[in-house]
Amino acid sequence: MSGSDAHLDLETGEIVGMDPTIDLLFLNLLYVFWFLGIWFSIRIVHKRKLRTLVTGAAHIQWKQIFSGFGLFFALLLMLQFIYFLIFPEHYIWNEFDGSKFLFLFIVVLFLTPIQTTVEELFFRGFLLQWIAKLSRNPVILSIIMAIIFGSLHFANPEMERSAIWVGLDYVFVGFMLTFIAVKVGSSELSIGAHAANNMFLFWFLADADSVGGSVPALFTVAGNNPAVSFFMDVVLFIVFYLLVTKKFKPSANEFV
């Protein structure tokens, strides 16, 4: 799967010329070790169950996770379709290679949810619960978590398009994922939405200037406008928030 010209750049420490899907696979495998670190910290050091990072209830609500995933995925699909109708020149249909796409599909299906869930366990679980000792205000908590979450994504290659708009996008996403978790009283919906977002992008939209790189997705994005992308995410998350908070009422078992 890796190209014959793949080599280690001694100056940057990065592997150049590696198959993008292999690169994505190794990147996501790192989160398996991060998960083990979180598990060890919670179970061995703090003597708590991992579930308490997700919800204060007796059981994780898997229905909420899958509902959040399905709704967010559907909203993304609709929004991208509308964008396609307006700016069709921004989408390039990739030459389809069944074996390469199948490999990408499997890597994303099994490893990307681990990556996104680990981030949710850390940001919307461990860190959020720790910061909640200082304030219980949903807006203040969400702002603090948004700054932390967003700033840790500022090294992503997407930032080269526009530090302001892309940076705002990361901060806004961090704010909304946290605000939804705090308002509902658990992070199942945020776990589902985060997974849906990343899996959708890797499967459908390749972008050489993004974390996923030139993976063999169905389309390649050309002429991406950071400001438009930001406002699309604002619409996406507001609609998602209004729908899920109407369907899933706040839990009596708070987790922050």
Short mmCIF file of C-alpha atoms in Angstrom, two decimals:
data_model
loop_
_atom_site.label_atom_id
_atom_site.label_comp_id
_atom_site.label_asym_id
_atom_site.label_seq_id
_atom_site.Cartn_x
_atom_site.Cartn_y
_atom_site.Cartn_z
CA MET A 1 0.00 0.00 0.00
CA SER A 2 2.91 2.35 0.52
CA GLY A 3 4.73 3.85 -2.42
CA SER A 4 8.17 2.63 -3.39
CA ASP A 5 9.48 6.19 -3.04
CA ALA A 6 8.39 6.51 0.59
CA HIS A 7 11.27 7.68 2.78
CA LEU A 8 12.04 9.35 6.09
CA ASP A 9 12.84 13.05 5.86
CA LEU A 10 15.67 13.43 8.37
CA GLU A 11 15.12 17.20 8.64
CA THR A 12 11.41 17.08 9.51
CA GLY A 13 11.22 13.57 10.95
CA GLU A 14 8.21 12.84 8.71
CA ILE A 15 7.73 9.97 6.28
CA VAL A 16 7.40 11.37 2.76
CA GLY A 17 5.66 9.51 -0.06
CA MET A 18 3.64 7.14 2.12
CA ASP A 19 0.22 6.00 0.95
CA PRO A 20 -2.28 8.48 2.49
CA THR A 21 -4.52 5.71 3.85
CA ILE A 22 -1.56 3.98 5.51
CA ASP A 23 -0.59 7.34 6.96
CA LEU A 24 -4.14 7.79 8.29
CA LEU A 25 -4.06 4.26 9.73
CA PHE A 26 -0.87 4.90 11.71
CA LEU A 27 -2.15 8.29 12.84
CA ASN A 28 -5.33 6.75 14.22
CA LEU A 29 -3.47 3.85 15.83
CA LEU A 30 -1.81 6.40 18.11
CA TYR A 31 -5.22 7.02 19.65
CA VAL A 32 -5.42 3.40 20.75
CA PHE A 33 -2.48 4.09 23.06
CA TRP A 34 -4.06 7.37 24.16
CA PHE A 35 -7.22 5.42 25.03
CA LEU A 36 -5.19 2.96 27.10
CA GLY A 37 -3.62 5.90 28.92
CA ILE A 38 -7.03 7.39 29.72
CA TRP A 39 -8.32 3.99 30.86
CA PHE A 40 -5.31 3.46 33.12
CA SER A 41 -5.62 6.94 34.60
CA ILE A 42 -9.35 6.62 35.34
CA ARG A 43 -9.48 3.00 36.49
CA ILE A 44 -6.15 2.61 38.30
CA VAL A 45 -5.30 6.12 39.48
CA HIS A 46 -8.73 7.70 40.04
CA LYS A 47 -10.57 4.43 40.84
CA ARG A 48 -13.50 5.32 38.58
CA LYS A 49 -15.28 3.60 35.74
CA LEU A 50 -14.55 4.82 32.23
CA ARG A 51 -18.30 5.31 31.75
CA THR A 52 -18.22 8.27 34.17
CA LEU A 53 -16.33 10.28 31.55
CA VAL A 54 -19.35 9.91 29.26
CA THR A 55 -22.37 10.01 31.55
CA GLY A 56 -23.46 10.08 35.17
CA ALA A 57 -26.14 7.50 34.45
CA ALA A 58 -25.77 3.80 35.26
CA HIS A 59 -25.26 2.90 31.60
CA ILE A 60 -24.01 4.56 28.44
CA GLN A 61 -26.94 5.45 26.17
CA TRP A 62 -25.83 3.83 22.93
CA LYS A 63 -29.05 4.98 21.27
CA GLN A 64 -27.96 8.58 21.77
CA ILE A 65 -24.53 7.89 20.26
CA PHE A 66 -26.00 6.28 17.13
CA SER A 67 -28.77 8.88 16.89
CA GLY A 68 -26.22 11.68 17.13
CA PHE A 69 -24.07 9.98 14.52
CA GLY A 70 -26.95 9.37 12.10
CA LEU A 71 -28.46 12.84 12.41
CA PHE A 72 -25.14 14.66 12.10
CA PHE A 73 -24.10 12.51 9.12
CA ALA A 74 -27.44 13.21 7.40
CA LEU A 75 -27.17 16.96 8.04
CA LEU A 76 -23.62 16.98 6.68
CA LEU A 77 -24.76 15.15 3.56
CA MET A 78 -27.60 17.60 2.95
CA LEU A 79 -25.43 20.65 3.56
CA GLN A 80 -22.69 19.39 1.26
CA PHE A 81 -25.28 18.63 -1.43
CA ILE A 82 -26.62 22.19 -1.22
CA TYR A 83 -23.05 23.52 -1.40
CA PHE A 84 -22.44 21.28 -4.42
CA LEU A 85 -25.49 22.72 -6.21
CA ILE A 86 -24.15 26.24 -5.64
CA PHE A 87 -20.44 25.59 -6.25
CA PRO A 88 -20.13 22.40 -8.34
CA GLU A 89 -16.68 23.49 -9.52
CA HIS A 90 -15.35 22.96 -5.97
CA TYR A 91 -15.87 19.18 -6.22
CA ILE A 92 -13.75 16.91 -8.37
CA TRP A 93 -14.87 13.29 -8.79
CA ASN A 94 -11.87 11.06 -8.10
CA GLU A 95 -10.99 8.20 -10.39
CA PHE A 96 -12.56 5.33 -8.46
CA ASP A 97 -10.34 2.46 -7.38
CA GLY A 98 -12.41 -0.18 -5.59
CA SER A 99 -9.58 -1.79 -3.64
CA LYS A 100 -8.13 1.52 -2.46
CA PHE A 101 -11.52 2.90 -1.42
CA LEU A 102 -12.42 -0.35 0.38
CA PHE A 103 -9.19 -0.17 2.36
CA LEU A 104 -9.92 3.47 3.24
CA PHE A 105 -13.51 2.59 4.16
CA ILE A 106 -12.38 -0.15 6.57
CA VAL A 107 -9.65 1.97 8.18
CA VAL A 108 -12.08 4.84 8.75
CA LEU A 109 -14.93 2.55 9.89
CA PHE A 110 -12.89 0.87 12.62
CA LEU A 111 -10.24 3.40 13.64
CA THR A 112 -11.71 6.88 13.15
CA PRO A 113 -14.42 6.31 15.83
CA ILE A 114 -11.61 5.42 18.23
CA GLN A 115 -9.82 8.67 17.41
CA THR A 116 -12.91 10.83 17.86
CA THR A 117 -14.14 9.01 20.97
CA VAL A 118 -10.75 9.32 22.64
CA GLU A 119 -10.81 13.07 22.00
CA GLU A 120 -14.31 13.25 23.48
CA LEU A 121 -13.30 11.21 26.54
CA PHE A 122 -10.40 13.58 27.11
CA PHE A 123 -11.96 16.95 26.25
CA ARG A 124 -15.68 16.46 27.03
CA GLY A 125 -14.93 14.01 29.82
CA PHE A 126 -11.70 14.28 31.76
CA LEU A 127 -10.89 17.98 31.19
CA LEU A 128 -14.49 19.19 31.30
CA GLN A 129 -15.18 17.49 34.63
CA TRP A 130 -11.98 18.90 36.08
CA ILE A 131 -12.74 22.46 34.91
CA ALA A 132 -16.34 22.11 36.16
CA LYS A 133 -14.93 22.24 39.69
CA LEU A 134 -14.26 25.93 39.03
CA SER A 135 -17.54 26.82 37.29
CA ARG A 136 -20.85 25.12 36.50
CA ASN A 137 -21.94 27.74 33.97
CA PRO A 138 -22.49 26.00 30.59
CA VAL A 139 -21.34 28.99 28.54
CA ILE A 140 -18.17 29.56 30.58
CA LEU A 141 -17.33 25.85 30.50
CA SER A 142 -17.92 25.73 26.75
CA ILE A 143 -15.76 28.79 26.10
CA ILE A 144 -12.86 27.39 28.13
CA MET A 145 -13.09 24.00 26.44
CA ALA A 146 -13.46 25.63 23.02
CA ILE A 147 -10.21 27.54 23.48
CA ILE A 148 -8.35 24.42 24.64
CA PHE A 149 -9.85 22.16 21.96
CA GLY A 150 -9.39 24.72 19.20
CA SER A 151 -5.82 25.67 20.10
CA LEU A 152 -4.69 22.04 20.06
CA HIS A 153 -5.89 21.83 16.44
CA PHE A 154 -4.09 25.00 15.34
CA ALA A 155 -1.13 22.93 14.10
CA ASN A 156 -3.35 21.21 11.51
CA PRO A 157 -2.44 21.98 7.88
CA GLU A 158 -5.90 23.52 7.27
CA MET A 159 -4.74 26.57 9.25
CA GLU A 160 -2.58 27.64 6.28
CA ARG A 161 -5.76 28.59 4.38
CA SER A 162 -6.77 31.20 6.95
CA ALA A 163 -5.63 31.31 10.56
CA ILE A 164 -8.65 33.45 11.45
CA TRP A 165 -11.50 31.55 9.80
CA VAL A 166 -10.15 28.04 10.30
CA GLY A 167 -9.15 28.91 13.85
CA LEU A 168 -12.64 30.24 14.54
CA ASP A 169 -14.08 27.07 13.05
CA TYR A 170 -12.10 24.84 15.42
CA VAL A 171 -13.02 26.98 18.42
CA PHE A 172 -16.69 27.04 17.45
CA VAL A 173 -16.82 23.26 17.00
CA GLY A 174 -15.20 22.80 20.40
CA PHE A 175 -17.73 25.19 21.93
CA MET A 176 -20.76 23.44 20.44
CA LEU A 177 -19.63 19.90 21.26
CA THR A 178 -19.09 20.97 24.87
CA PHE A 179 -22.28 23.03 25.12
CA ILE A 180 -24.39 20.12 23.83
CA ALA A 181 -22.75 17.72 26.29
CA VAL A 182 -23.30 20.05 29.25
CA LYS A 183 -26.90 20.92 28.33
CA VAL A 184 -27.90 17.27 27.77
CA GLY A 185 -25.91 16.06 30.77
CA SER A 186 -23.76 13.51 28.94
CA SER A 187 -21.41 13.35 25.98
CA GLU A 188 -23.02 10.56 23.92
CA LEU A 189 -24.40 12.99 21.33
CA SER A 190 -21.04 14.74 21.01
CA ILE A 191 -19.31 11.37 20.58
CA GLY A 192 -21.70 10.46 17.76
CA ALA A 193 -21.47 13.84 16.03
CA HIS A 194 -17.67 13.98 16.20
CA ALA A 195 -17.36 10.51 14.69
CA ALA A 196 -19.86 11.33 11.94
CA ASN A 197 -17.98 14.50 11.00
CA ASN A 198 -14.56 12.89 10.62
CA MET A 199 -15.81 9.71 8.96
CA PHE A 200 -17.85 11.70 6.44
CA LEU A 201 -14.86 13.84 5.50
CA PHE A 202 -12.49 10.90 5.07
CA TRP A 203 -14.97 8.89 2.99
CA PHE A 204 -16.29 11.66 0.77
CA LEU A 205 -13.91 14.63 0.65
CA ALA A 206 -10.18 14.31 0.05
CA ASP A 207 -8.12 17.44 0.63
CA ALA A 208 -4.36 17.52 0.17
CA ASP A 209 -4.11 20.45 2.60
CA SER A 210 -5.89 18.71 5.46
CA VAL A 211 -5.12 16.11 8.13
CA GLY A 212 -6.56 13.38 5.92
CA GLY A 213 -4.50 14.43 2.95
CA SER A 214 -5.07 12.92 -0.47
CA VAL A 215 -6.91 9.81 0.70
CA PRO A 216 -8.86 7.98 -2.06
CA ALA A 217 -12.19 9.52 -1.04
CA LEU A 218 -15.03 9.84 -3.55
CA PHE A 219 -14.37 13.53 -4.19
CA THR A 220 -11.50 15.97 -3.93
CA VAL A 221 -12.23 19.46 -2.66
CA ALA A 222 -10.89 22.32 -4.77
CA GLY A 223 -11.08 26.02 -3.97
CA ASN A 224 -12.17 25.54 -0.37
CA ASN A 225 -13.33 28.86 1.12
CA PRO A 226 -12.55 28.96 4.88
CA ALA A 227 -15.18 31.64 5.60
CA VAL A 228 -17.92 29.67 3.83
CA SER A 229 -16.83 26.49 5.63
CA PHE A 230 -17.08 28.28 8.98
CA PHE A 231 -20.60 29.55 8.34
CA MET A 232 -21.64 26.10 7.09
CA ASP A 233 -20.46 24.63 10.39
CA VAL A 234 -22.37 27.31 12.31
CA VAL A 235 -25.59 26.34 10.50
CA LEU A 236 -24.84 22.63 10.87
CA PHE A 237 -24.25 22.71 14.62
CA ILE A 238 -27.11 25.07 15.43
CA VAL A 239 -29.58 22.86 13.55
CA PHE A 240 -28.10 19.76 15.18
CA TYR A 241 -28.32 21.36 18.63
CA LEU A 242 -31.95 22.41 18.19
CA LEU A 243 -32.96 18.94 17.01
CA VAL A 244 -31.13 16.87 19.62
CA THR A 245 -32.03 19.03 22.61
CA LYS A 246 -35.66 18.78 21.59
CA LYS A 247 -35.50 14.98 21.37
CA PHE A 248 -33.09 14.21 24.23
CA LYS A 249 -33.98 15.98 27.45
CA PRO A 250 -31.31 16.80 30.03
CA SER A 251 -30.38 13.83 32.23
CA ALA A 252 -30.98 13.92 35.95
CA ASN A 253 -27.56 12.29 36.36
CA GLU A 254 -25.13 15.10 35.63
CA PHE A 255 -21.61 14.16 34.66
CA VAL A 256 -19.98 17.54 35.35
#
